[in-house]
Structures are given as structure tokens and as C-alpha cells.
Amino acid sequence: MTRIQLQDLRKEFDDVTAVDGIDLTIEDGEFLVIVGPSGCGKSTTLRLLAGLEHATDGRIRMNDRDVTGIEPKNRNIAMVFQNYALYPHMTGRRNISFGMKSAGEFTDREIEKRVDQASETLDIADLLDRKPQAMSGGERQRVALGRAIVRDPDAFLMDEPLSNLDAKLRIQMRAELTKLHSELGTTTVYVTHDQTEAMTLGERVVVMEDGRIMQVDTPQVLYDFPEHRFVAEFIGDPAMNMIDVSLETGSAVHDAFRLPLPTGGAYSEEWTEANRAAVLGIRPEDLYLAKERPNLGQTTFTATVDVTEPLGDSLLLHCSVGESKFKMEAEPRATIEPADEIEVMYDPARLHLFDPETG
Ligand code: ADP
């Protein structure tokens, strides 16, 4: 049972504010992912949790025990790093058991039993007698996971553990981590810059920018209801299209179109009333070619195709409407050429609106 609370947590390095007053509760047994661009404060947040950095201000509680000033070794937390951090001269078995041995709290028999259990869970029996240099990246990361789970910690902290692996292995390891989490149920905080990894692994995802939390929610809610332009553009690939418009009595007006805004879209109601500048956000997959979906019966506007890119399962269209650019996808074998005029259909309920000043 481990619930972790961060209260107004702050970390400054000289003149850099790496973590700028974070409030967050990680529930017992939760798999929480922290995602954001490089330098936004993800690793520092994790290192504060581990006790590897001292907070400038704020508190960290684990199950209501204040651990803010407690040494890493007294927090009963296991870290998994990007570079595996294995001892090169030790076999897999010794790497896994080393922490338990040096703690001096376990008999040799207990240690052996736990290593065998971890090895079974991770299917790494054949790695126990090998040294890291004789293992692939994926195998080293499995041994590093073994070392983490063998201690039966209160929480796992993982800092980009898959980023040194090739794309195919990353996808496989992602699935293995999800399976491991469902078996062990240990509270896990996982840091990544990769939004796909965040969306696939996280039960909840924290999006950070400049040391602050922009939004915390389930992957689907983040995707469907981003509260900030930053979140909308960071989550999703290809990124959400952003088009500058002005709002006039229930419509988004652009030099090349006027789109009626229904009430109950993916934005707050106040937007439909105001006369103001706005940024209209719409995901590429929420746009359709009218001729491909004639029965959808939704509102259309006219655009010009600039470039086409075959993606195999679809044809990515880079388009212009007036001065604005956007992307959408067509059927993979659609006969569409650059300079073609297209009728674009969209679902008004899937439009997003952002403030041009504050995002
Ligand atoms: P992320 O993990 O999101 O890439 P970090 O937490 O590593 O970001 O860094 C956040 C900010 O804090 C960055 O501007 C980084 O340069 C700075 N920073 C991190 N660690 C240190 C340090 N030990 N000394 C000085 N600045 C640091």
C-alpha cells in the first residue's frame, strides 16, 4: 500500500527553477506517467521522489509519512534508469541480488528464492549467469527490472527506461511493463518524453511544461479534452492542427471560412459567446474528405492540397485554407494530387478552442 503525495514541491538549481511548485497525488497501485519535452523538470521530480535531490521547498509524503528529508535508502523505493546502471563485472544473478545482500537483512536462502521468483516473473533465467556485456539492451533492462522487483519495494520510479532500446523492442517492453504492473500492482511513477509511451503505459498521465503541471488525467481525457494548447499539441501524432480565427456570435471566422460552433463542443461554453481572437484546434483524424464520407452530412469548407505523403495505411495531406496550413488523412489509395481543391468535412463537436495569449 503506497500512496505518494507531492505538496507544493519546488526545486531550484542556482537560477533555474526545475520544478515550480507541484501538487500531485499518486494513488496506491497506480501507474502514473510524467511526460513533457526535454528540460521540463520530469527527471528532477522523479529524483526528488527518490531522495536523490533535496527539495528547495514543499513536502513529499508516502502513506502520510513525511519523507522529504529522508535518505534514498530509507524510502524503500526502487529506481530503474535509462542506462540500466548494472555492475559490468557481475553476473545477472549478482546484479539482481547485490542490493539485498548489502542491506544485510536477508538470509542467502531468502535472497536465492527471491531472485528465482523475479527471474521467473521476467523470464530471464538464461541471463542469470551472464555478465552485462554479453546481454542485449533489452536483456540488460530486464535484469535491471529484476533488481528493482526483487526488493519488493513500496514504489518503482522509472526514468526513461526504454529509450535506449530500438523501436520494435520498445513496443514489446511496453507491453511487458504493463503486464508486470498488473501482476505486481506496485505504485509506479514513470518518466518519458515520448507521448506514445505515456499514452500506452499510463493509467493517468501528467503533462509538464517549464517545471509546472499543465494537466493530469487519463490518456483518453487528455486526448479528447486538452485544457491547454500545449497539451493539445504535445499529445497526438500527427499533432492537432491549429488555425487562427476570430469568434463572432457562435461562429469561428477565418478569411477563407466561417464555421458554426455548436454548444457542447470540446471547449467551454464561454467561447461560443465571446467576440475575440481564438485558436481553433482540430485533430487530423477529425477531418474527412467529403467525397469519401458522403453520408456523414457534416459541415464542409474548401481547401487546397499542397503535398501528399503516403503512409501506407493512409495518405497524409498537407493542405492550405487561406493563409492557414493543416494536415488530414485520406484513404491510402486516394487519387489526390498537389494543387487539388478538396471539400473538407468536420465534426463540429470535435473542435477545440484556445486562447491565443495564454494557450
Ligand atoms: P527533463 O527530465 O524534463 O528533461 P530535468 O528535470 O532533467 O528535465 O531538468 C529540468 C531543468 O533543470 C533543466 O533546465 C535542467 O537544465 C535543469 N537541471 C537539472 N538538473 C540540474 C543540475 N544538477 N544542475 C543544474 N541544473 C539542472
Short mmCIF file of C-alpha atoms and ligand atoms in Angstrom, two decimals:
data_model
loop_
_atom_site.label_atom_id
_atom_site.label_comp_id
_atom_site.label_asym_id
_atom_site.label_seq_id
_atom_site.Cartn_x
_atom_site.Cartn_y
_atom_site.Cartn_z
CA MET A 1 0.00 0.00 0.00
CA THR A 2 1.77 3.15 -1.13
CA ARG A 3 0.17 6.49 -1.81
CA ILE A 4 2.56 9.31 -2.64
CA GLN A 5 1.74 12.99 -2.24
CA LEU A 6 3.74 15.92 -3.58
CA GLN A 7 2.78 19.19 -1.94
CA ASP A 8 3.87 22.49 -3.49
CA LEU A 9 7.14 20.79 -4.40
CA ARG A 10 9.86 23.07 -5.72
CA LYS A 11 13.45 22.61 -6.82
CA GLU A 12 15.81 25.39 -7.87
CA PHE A 13 19.32 24.95 -9.26
CA ASP A 14 21.03 28.36 -8.99
CA ASP A 15 18.93 30.48 -11.35
CA VAL A 16 16.98 27.58 -12.93
CA THR A 17 13.60 26.60 -11.48
CA ALA A 18 13.43 22.93 -12.48
CA VAL A 19 10.25 22.13 -10.51
CA ASP A 20 7.95 25.05 -9.91
CA GLY A 21 5.51 24.18 -7.12
CA ILE A 22 3.92 20.83 -7.99
CA ASP A 23 0.86 19.36 -6.25
CA LEU A 24 0.14 15.76 -7.14
CA THR A 25 -1.22 12.61 -5.50
CA ILE A 26 -0.18 9.22 -6.87
CA GLU A 27 -2.70 6.65 -5.70
CA ASP A 28 -1.80 3.27 -4.25
CA GLY A 29 -1.08 0.79 -7.05
CA GLU A 30 -1.33 3.41 -9.77
CA PHE A 31 0.87 3.50 -12.90
CA LEU A 32 1.40 7.22 -13.35
CA VAL A 33 3.42 8.63 -16.26
CA ILE A 34 5.06 12.06 -16.28
CA VAL A 35 5.56 13.32 -19.83
CA GLY A 36 6.85 16.55 -21.34
CA PRO A 37 9.61 17.93 -23.54
CA SER A 38 13.27 17.79 -22.58
CA GLY A 39 14.13 20.12 -19.71
CA CYS A 40 10.56 20.48 -18.35
CA GLY A 41 11.51 19.00 -14.94
CA LYS A 42 10.41 15.36 -15.22
CA SER A 43 13.65 13.75 -14.05
CA THR A 44 14.11 16.26 -11.27
CA THR A 45 10.62 15.46 -10.00
CA LEU A 46 11.46 11.75 -10.01
CA ARG A 47 14.82 12.35 -8.33
CA LEU A 48 13.09 14.37 -5.62
CA LEU A 49 10.75 11.44 -5.07
CA ALA A 50 13.73 9.07 -4.83
CA GLY A 51 15.58 11.38 -2.44
CA LEU A 52 18.45 11.88 -4.93
CA GLU A 53 17.75 15.65 -4.91
CA HIS A 54 16.77 17.80 -1.94
CA ALA A 55 13.62 19.90 -2.38
CA THR A 56 14.07 23.67 -2.18
CA ASP A 57 10.54 23.86 -0.80
CA GLY A 58 7.43 21.73 -0.35
CA ARG A 59 6.80 18.25 1.06
CA ILE A 60 6.77 14.63 -0.12
CA ARG A 61 4.60 12.16 1.80
CA MET A 62 4.39 8.42 1.43
CA ASN A 63 1.32 6.97 3.12
CA ASP A 64 1.11 10.14 5.23
CA ARG A 65 4.72 9.73 6.42
CA ASP A 66 6.75 12.84 5.60
CA VAL A 67 9.82 11.59 3.71
CA THR A 68 11.01 14.96 2.38
CA GLY A 69 14.36 14.87 4.16
CA ILE A 70 14.77 11.08 4.32
CA GLU A 71 17.78 9.37 2.70
CA PRO A 72 17.07 7.39 -0.51
CA LYS A 73 17.95 4.07 1.14
CA ASN A 74 15.32 4.63 3.82
CA ARG A 75 12.48 5.29 1.36
CA ASN A 76 12.07 1.66 0.19
CA ILE A 77 11.82 2.74 -3.42
CA ALA A 78 13.42 1.08 -6.47
CA MET A 79 14.68 3.13 -9.42
CA VAL A 80 15.07 1.91 -13.00
CA PHE A 81 17.21 4.10 -15.25
CA GLN A 82 17.65 4.60 -18.98
CA ASN A 83 21.26 3.36 -18.90
CA TYR A 84 20.38 0.25 -16.79
CA ALA A 85 23.12 1.07 -14.22
CA LEU A 86 24.23 -2.56 -13.92
CA TYR A 87 27.62 -3.52 -12.46
CA PRO A 88 29.64 -4.67 -15.51
CA HIS A 89 31.79 -7.19 -13.64
CA MET A 90 28.84 -9.00 -12.02
CA THR A 91 26.59 -11.68 -13.49
CA GLY A 92 22.86 -11.08 -13.87
CA ARG A 93 22.23 -13.01 -10.64
CA ARG A 94 24.72 -10.95 -8.64
CA ASN A 95 23.43 -7.70 -10.12
CA ILE A 96 19.92 -8.63 -9.04
CA SER A 97 20.88 -9.82 -5.56
CA PHE A 98 23.57 -7.23 -4.76
CA GLY A 99 21.26 -4.67 -3.14
CA MET A 100 19.62 -7.29 -0.92
CA LYS A 101 22.99 -8.74 0.07
CA SER A 102 24.44 -5.40 1.06
CA ALA A 103 21.31 -4.50 3.04
CA GLY A 104 22.25 -7.47 5.26
CA GLU A 105 18.61 -8.12 6.18
CA PHE A 106 18.10 -11.34 4.26
CA THR A 107 19.44 -14.88 4.51
CA ASP A 108 21.20 -16.36 1.46
CA ARG A 109 18.28 -18.73 1.09
CA GLU A 110 15.72 -15.92 1.07
CA ILE A 111 17.80 -13.99 -1.47
CA GLU A 112 18.07 -17.00 -3.75
CA LYS A 113 14.33 -17.62 -3.51
CA ARG A 114 13.53 -14.02 -4.41
CA VAL A 115 15.99 -13.92 -7.33
CA ASP A 116 14.42 -17.09 -8.71
CA GLN A 117 10.94 -15.61 -8.33
CA ALA A 118 11.96 -12.39 -10.10
CA SER A 119 13.68 -14.39 -12.80
CA GLU A 120 10.50 -16.38 -13.38
CA THR A 121 8.33 -13.26 -13.48
CA LEU A 122 10.60 -11.64 -16.06
CA ASP A 123 11.56 -14.85 -17.87
CA ILE A 124 15.28 -14.17 -17.50
CA ALA A 125 16.64 -17.49 -16.15
CA ASP A 126 19.09 -17.68 -19.06
CA LEU A 127 20.57 -14.27 -18.16
CA LEU A 128 21.46 -15.06 -14.54
CA ASP A 129 24.93 -16.42 -15.32
CA ARG A 130 25.83 -13.83 -17.96
CA LYS A 131 27.57 -10.50 -17.47
CA PRO A 132 26.00 -7.33 -18.91
CA GLN A 133 28.42 -7.13 -21.84
CA ALA A 134 27.06 -10.46 -23.07
CA MET A 135 23.46 -9.17 -22.97
CA SER A 136 21.46 -7.08 -25.48
CA GLY A 137 19.97 -3.74 -24.40
CA GLY A 138 16.58 -5.34 -23.83
CA GLU A 139 18.12 -8.12 -21.73
CA ARG A 140 20.06 -5.63 -19.61
CA GLN A 141 16.87 -3.69 -18.97
CA ARG A 142 15.12 -6.92 -17.90
CA VAL A 143 17.92 -7.61 -15.41
CA ALA A 144 17.64 -4.01 -14.16
CA LEU A 145 13.91 -4.62 -13.68
CA GLY A 146 14.75 -7.85 -11.84
CA ARG A 147 16.97 -5.91 -9.47
CA ALA A 148 14.09 -3.49 -8.86
CA ILE A 149 11.34 -6.05 -8.22
CA VAL A 150 13.44 -8.43 -6.09
CA ARG A 151 13.40 -5.98 -3.21
CA ASP A 152 9.60 -5.81 -3.20
CA PRO A 153 9.73 -2.02 -2.88
CA ASP A 154 6.84 0.29 -1.96
CA ALA A 155 7.15 2.04 -5.32
CA PHE A 156 9.00 1.88 -8.64
CA LEU A 157 10.45 5.05 -10.11
CA MET A 158 11.39 4.67 -13.76
CA ASP A 159 13.34 7.29 -15.71
CA GLU A 160 13.06 6.75 -19.50
CA PRO A 161 13.84 3.02 -19.06
CA LEU A 162 13.07 2.15 -22.69
CA SER A 163 14.74 4.99 -24.55
CA ASN A 164 17.96 3.10 -25.31
CA LEU A 165 16.06 0.27 -26.99
CA ASP A 166 15.17 0.09 -30.67
CA ALA A 167 11.60 0.87 -31.73
CA LYS A 168 10.42 -2.73 -32.01
CA LEU A 169 11.83 -3.79 -28.65
CA ARG A 170 10.37 -0.68 -27.02
CA ILE A 171 6.88 -1.71 -28.09
CA GLN A 172 7.45 -5.24 -26.75
CA MET A 173 8.86 -3.96 -23.44
CA ARG A 174 5.95 -1.54 -23.08
CA ALA A 175 3.55 -4.48 -23.14
CA GLU A 176 5.77 -6.39 -20.68
CA LEU A 177 5.82 -3.46 -18.26
CA THR A 178 2.02 -3.26 -18.38
CA LYS A 179 1.78 -6.99 -17.67
CA LEU A 180 4.34 -6.75 -14.86
CA HIS A 181 2.38 -3.91 -13.31
CA SER A 182 -0.88 -5.83 -13.42
CA GLU A 183 0.84 -8.79 -11.72
CA LEU A 184 2.64 -6.83 -9.01
CA GLY A 185 0.28 -3.87 -8.55
CA THR A 186 3.13 -1.73 -7.20
CA THR A 187 2.73 2.06 -7.31
CA THR A 188 4.83 3.22 -10.26
CA VAL A 189 5.95 6.66 -11.43
CA TYR A 190 7.36 6.57 -14.95
CA VAL A 191 9.07 9.46 -16.74
CA THR A 192 9.27 9.78 -20.53
CA HIS A 193 9.46 12.44 -23.26
CA ASP A 194 7.58 10.11 -25.62
CA GLN A 195 3.86 10.83 -25.75
CA THR A 196 3.03 7.43 -27.30
CA GLU A 197 4.79 5.68 -24.42
CA ALA A 198 2.93 7.91 -21.95
CA MET A 199 -0.45 7.21 -23.53
CA THR A 200 0.04 3.44 -23.77
CA LEU A 201 1.52 2.90 -20.30
CA GLY A 202 -0.12 5.46 -18.06
CA GLU A 203 -3.31 4.86 -16.12
CA ARG A 204 -3.04 8.60 -15.61
CA VAL A 205 -0.64 10.94 -17.39
CA VAL A 206 0.86 14.17 -16.05
CA VAL A 207 1.85 16.65 -18.78
CA MET A 208 4.60 19.04 -17.64
CA GLU A 209 5.96 22.24 -19.17
CA ASP A 210 8.57 24.56 -17.64
CA GLY A 211 8.52 22.89 -14.22
CA ARG A 212 4.74 23.04 -13.92
CA ILE A 213 1.91 20.55 -14.33
CA MET A 214 -0.31 21.54 -17.25
CA GLN A 215 -2.86 18.73 -16.93
CA VAL A 216 -3.29 15.37 -15.18
CA ASP A 217 -5.82 12.86 -16.43
CA THR A 218 -6.42 9.54 -18.14
CA PRO A 219 -4.87 9.30 -21.61
CA GLN A 220 -8.27 9.48 -23.32
CA VAL A 221 -9.42 12.59 -21.47
CA LEU A 222 -6.10 14.32 -22.19
CA TYR A 223 -6.56 13.49 -25.85
CA ASP A 224 -10.21 14.46 -26.12
CA PHE A 225 -10.29 17.44 -23.75
CA PRO A 226 -6.87 19.13 -23.61
CA GLU A 227 -7.13 22.15 -21.34
CA HIS A 228 -4.20 23.98 -22.92
CA ARG A 229 -2.84 24.39 -26.41
CA PHE A 230 0.45 22.97 -25.17
CA VAL A 231 -1.23 19.70 -24.11
CA ALA A 232 -3.27 19.56 -27.34
CA GLU A 233 -0.15 19.86 -29.49
CA PHE A 234 2.02 17.58 -27.36
CA ILE A 235 -0.42 14.65 -27.17
CA GLY A 236 -1.28 13.04 -30.52
CA ASP A 237 0.65 12.28 -33.71
CA PRO A 238 0.32 13.92 -36.20
CA ALA A 239 -0.22 16.92 -33.93
CA MET A 240 -3.53 18.76 -33.63
CA ASN A 241 -3.99 21.42 -36.35
CA MET A 242 -4.07 24.98 -35.02
CA ILE A 243 -5.75 27.74 -37.06
CA ASP A 244 -6.05 31.41 -36.01
CA VAL A 245 -9.68 32.59 -36.12
CA SER A 246 -11.91 35.22 -34.62
CA LEU A 247 -15.10 34.32 -32.79
CA GLU A 248 -18.31 36.07 -33.76
CA THR A 249 -21.68 35.11 -32.30
CA GLY A 250 -21.38 31.36 -32.39
CA SER A 251 -19.02 31.03 -35.35
CA ALA A 252 -15.28 30.74 -35.86
CA VAL A 253 -14.45 33.18 -38.66
CA HIS A 254 -11.39 32.90 -40.89
CA ASP A 255 -10.52 34.67 -44.14
CA ALA A 256 -11.48 31.52 -46.04
CA PHE A 257 -14.38 30.07 -44.00
CA ARG A 258 -16.98 30.61 -41.31
CA LEU A 259 -17.52 27.56 -39.13
CA PRO A 260 -20.60 27.42 -36.89
CA LEU A 261 -19.69 26.42 -33.32
CA PRO A 262 -22.27 24.22 -31.64
CA THR A 263 -22.77 24.36 -27.91
CA GLY A 264 -21.31 21.30 -26.19
CA GLY A 265 -18.10 21.07 -28.22
CA ALA A 266 -14.75 20.09 -26.69
CA TYR A 267 -14.35 23.59 -25.27
CA SER A 268 -16.02 25.59 -22.54
CA GLU A 269 -19.32 27.32 -23.25
CA GLU A 270 -17.94 30.81 -22.67
CA TRP A 271 -16.15 30.58 -26.02
CA THR A 272 -19.35 30.48 -28.08
CA GLU A 273 -20.48 33.81 -26.65
CA ALA A 274 -17.40 35.96 -26.83
CA ASN A 275 -16.20 38.19 -29.63
CA ARG A 276 -12.48 37.60 -29.51
CA ALA A 277 -9.45 36.16 -31.24
CA ALA A 278 -9.02 32.41 -30.77
CA VAL A 279 -7.01 29.45 -31.97
CA LEU A 280 -9.14 26.71 -33.47
CA GLY A 281 -7.75 23.23 -32.84
CA ILE A 282 -8.81 20.16 -34.77
CA ARG A 283 -7.13 16.78 -34.95
CA PRO A 284 -6.19 15.45 -38.40
CA GLU A 285 -8.40 12.39 -37.87
CA ASP A 286 -11.45 14.56 -37.17
CA LEU A 287 -11.30 15.93 -40.72
CA TYR A 288 -12.70 13.92 -43.64
CA LEU A 289 -12.84 14.31 -47.39
CA ALA A 290 -16.50 15.00 -48.20
CA LYS A 291 -16.34 12.65 -51.20
CA GLU A 292 -15.04 9.79 -49.02
CA ARG A 293 -17.76 10.14 -46.40
CA PRO A 294 -20.83 11.39 -48.34
CA ASN A 295 -23.30 10.15 -45.73
CA LEU A 296 -21.76 11.94 -42.79
CA GLY A 297 -23.69 15.12 -43.58
CA GLN A 298 -21.42 17.45 -41.63
CA THR A 299 -20.32 21.00 -42.33
CA THR A 300 -17.68 21.47 -45.02
CA PHE A 301 -15.10 24.02 -46.13
CA THR A 302 -12.88 24.17 -49.22
CA ALA A 303 -9.10 23.78 -49.04
CA THR A 304 -6.13 23.21 -51.37
CA VAL A 305 -3.75 20.25 -51.21
CA ASP A 306 -0.06 21.29 -51.07
CA VAL A 307 1.75 18.00 -50.55
CA THR A 308 0.70 14.34 -50.30
CA GLU A 309 2.60 11.75 -48.25
CA PRO A 310 1.74 8.02 -48.49
CA LEU A 311 1.87 6.49 -45.00
CA GLY A 312 0.83 3.01 -46.15
CA ASP A 313 -2.39 2.83 -44.13
CA SER A 314 -3.45 6.34 -45.19
CA LEU A 315 -2.46 9.27 -47.39
CA LEU A 316 -1.36 12.28 -45.35
CA LEU A 317 -2.45 15.55 -46.94
CA HIS A 318 -0.70 18.83 -46.15
CA CYS A 319 -3.30 21.47 -47.02
CA SER A 320 -3.92 25.21 -47.06
CA VAL A 321 -7.06 27.13 -46.30
CA GLY A 322 -6.46 30.83 -46.97
CA GLU A 323 -3.25 31.69 -45.13
CA SER A 324 -3.52 28.73 -42.74
CA LYS A 325 -1.99 25.27 -43.03
CA PHE A 326 -3.39 22.00 -41.72
CA LYS A 327 -2.99 18.24 -42.10
CA MET A 328 -5.54 15.49 -42.62
CA GLU A 329 -5.63 11.91 -43.83
CA ALA A 330 -7.32 10.36 -46.85
CA GLU A 331 -7.84 6.76 -47.92
CA PRO A 332 -4.45 5.15 -48.70
CA ARG A 333 -5.01 4.88 -52.45
CA ALA A 334 -6.99 8.10 -52.91
CA THR A 335 -6.26 9.83 -56.23
CA ILE A 336 -5.34 13.22 -54.88
CA GLU A 337 -2.62 15.43 -56.29
CA PRO A 338 -0.95 18.60 -55.08
CA ALA A 339 -2.95 21.72 -56.14
CA ASP A 340 -6.27 19.78 -56.00
CA GLU A 341 -9.18 21.59 -54.37
CA ILE A 342 -10.88 19.45 -51.73
CA GLU A 343 -14.10 19.67 -49.76
CA VAL A 344 -13.24 19.03 -46.13
CA MET A 345 -15.86 17.79 -43.69
CA TYR A 346 -15.53 18.04 -39.94
CA ASP A 347 -17.47 17.16 -36.84
CA PRO A 348 -18.24 20.47 -35.08
CA ALA A 349 -18.34 18.69 -31.70
CA ARG A 350 -14.66 17.76 -32.12
CA LEU A 351 -13.41 21.33 -32.48
CA HIS A 352 -11.23 22.83 -29.74
CA LEU A 353 -10.68 26.48 -28.93
CA PHE A 354 -7.65 28.00 -27.22
CA ASP A 355 -6.73 31.46 -26.10
CA PRO A 356 -4.01 32.91 -28.39
CA GLU A 357 -2.37 34.67 -25.42
CA THR A 358 -2.48 32.09 -22.64
CA GLY A 359 -2.91 28.87 -24.65
P1 ADP B 1 13.68 16.66 -18.01
O1 ADP B 1 13.84 15.41 -17.22
O2 ADP B 1 12.23 17.01 -18.22
O3 ADP B 1 14.43 16.65 -19.30
P2 ADP B 1 15.21 17.87 -15.88
O4 ADP B 1 14.42 17.61 -14.67
O5 ADP B 1 16.39 17.00 -16.13
O6 ADP B 1 14.25 17.87 -17.15
O7 ADP B 1 15.73 19.37 -15.87
C1 ADP B 1 14.88 20.48 -15.62
C2 ADP B 1 15.72 21.75 -15.65
O8 ADP B 1 16.62 21.75 -14.56
C3 ADP B 1 16.57 21.91 -16.90
O9 ADP B 1 16.61 23.27 -17.23
C4 ADP B 1 17.92 21.40 -16.46
O10 ADP B 1 18.95 22.00 -17.20
C5 ADP B 1 17.96 21.83 -15.00
N1 ADP B 1 18.79 20.94 -14.17
C6 ADP B 1 18.54 19.62 -13.92
N2 ADP B 1 19.48 19.11 -13.10
C7 ADP B 1 20.35 20.12 -12.83
C8 ADP B 1 21.55 20.24 -12.03
N3 ADP B 1 22.02 19.19 -11.35
N4 ADP B 1 22.17 21.43 -12.00
C9 ADP B 1 21.69 22.50 -12.68
N5 ADP B 1 20.57 22.46 -13.43
C10 ADP B 1 19.91 21.30 -13.52
#
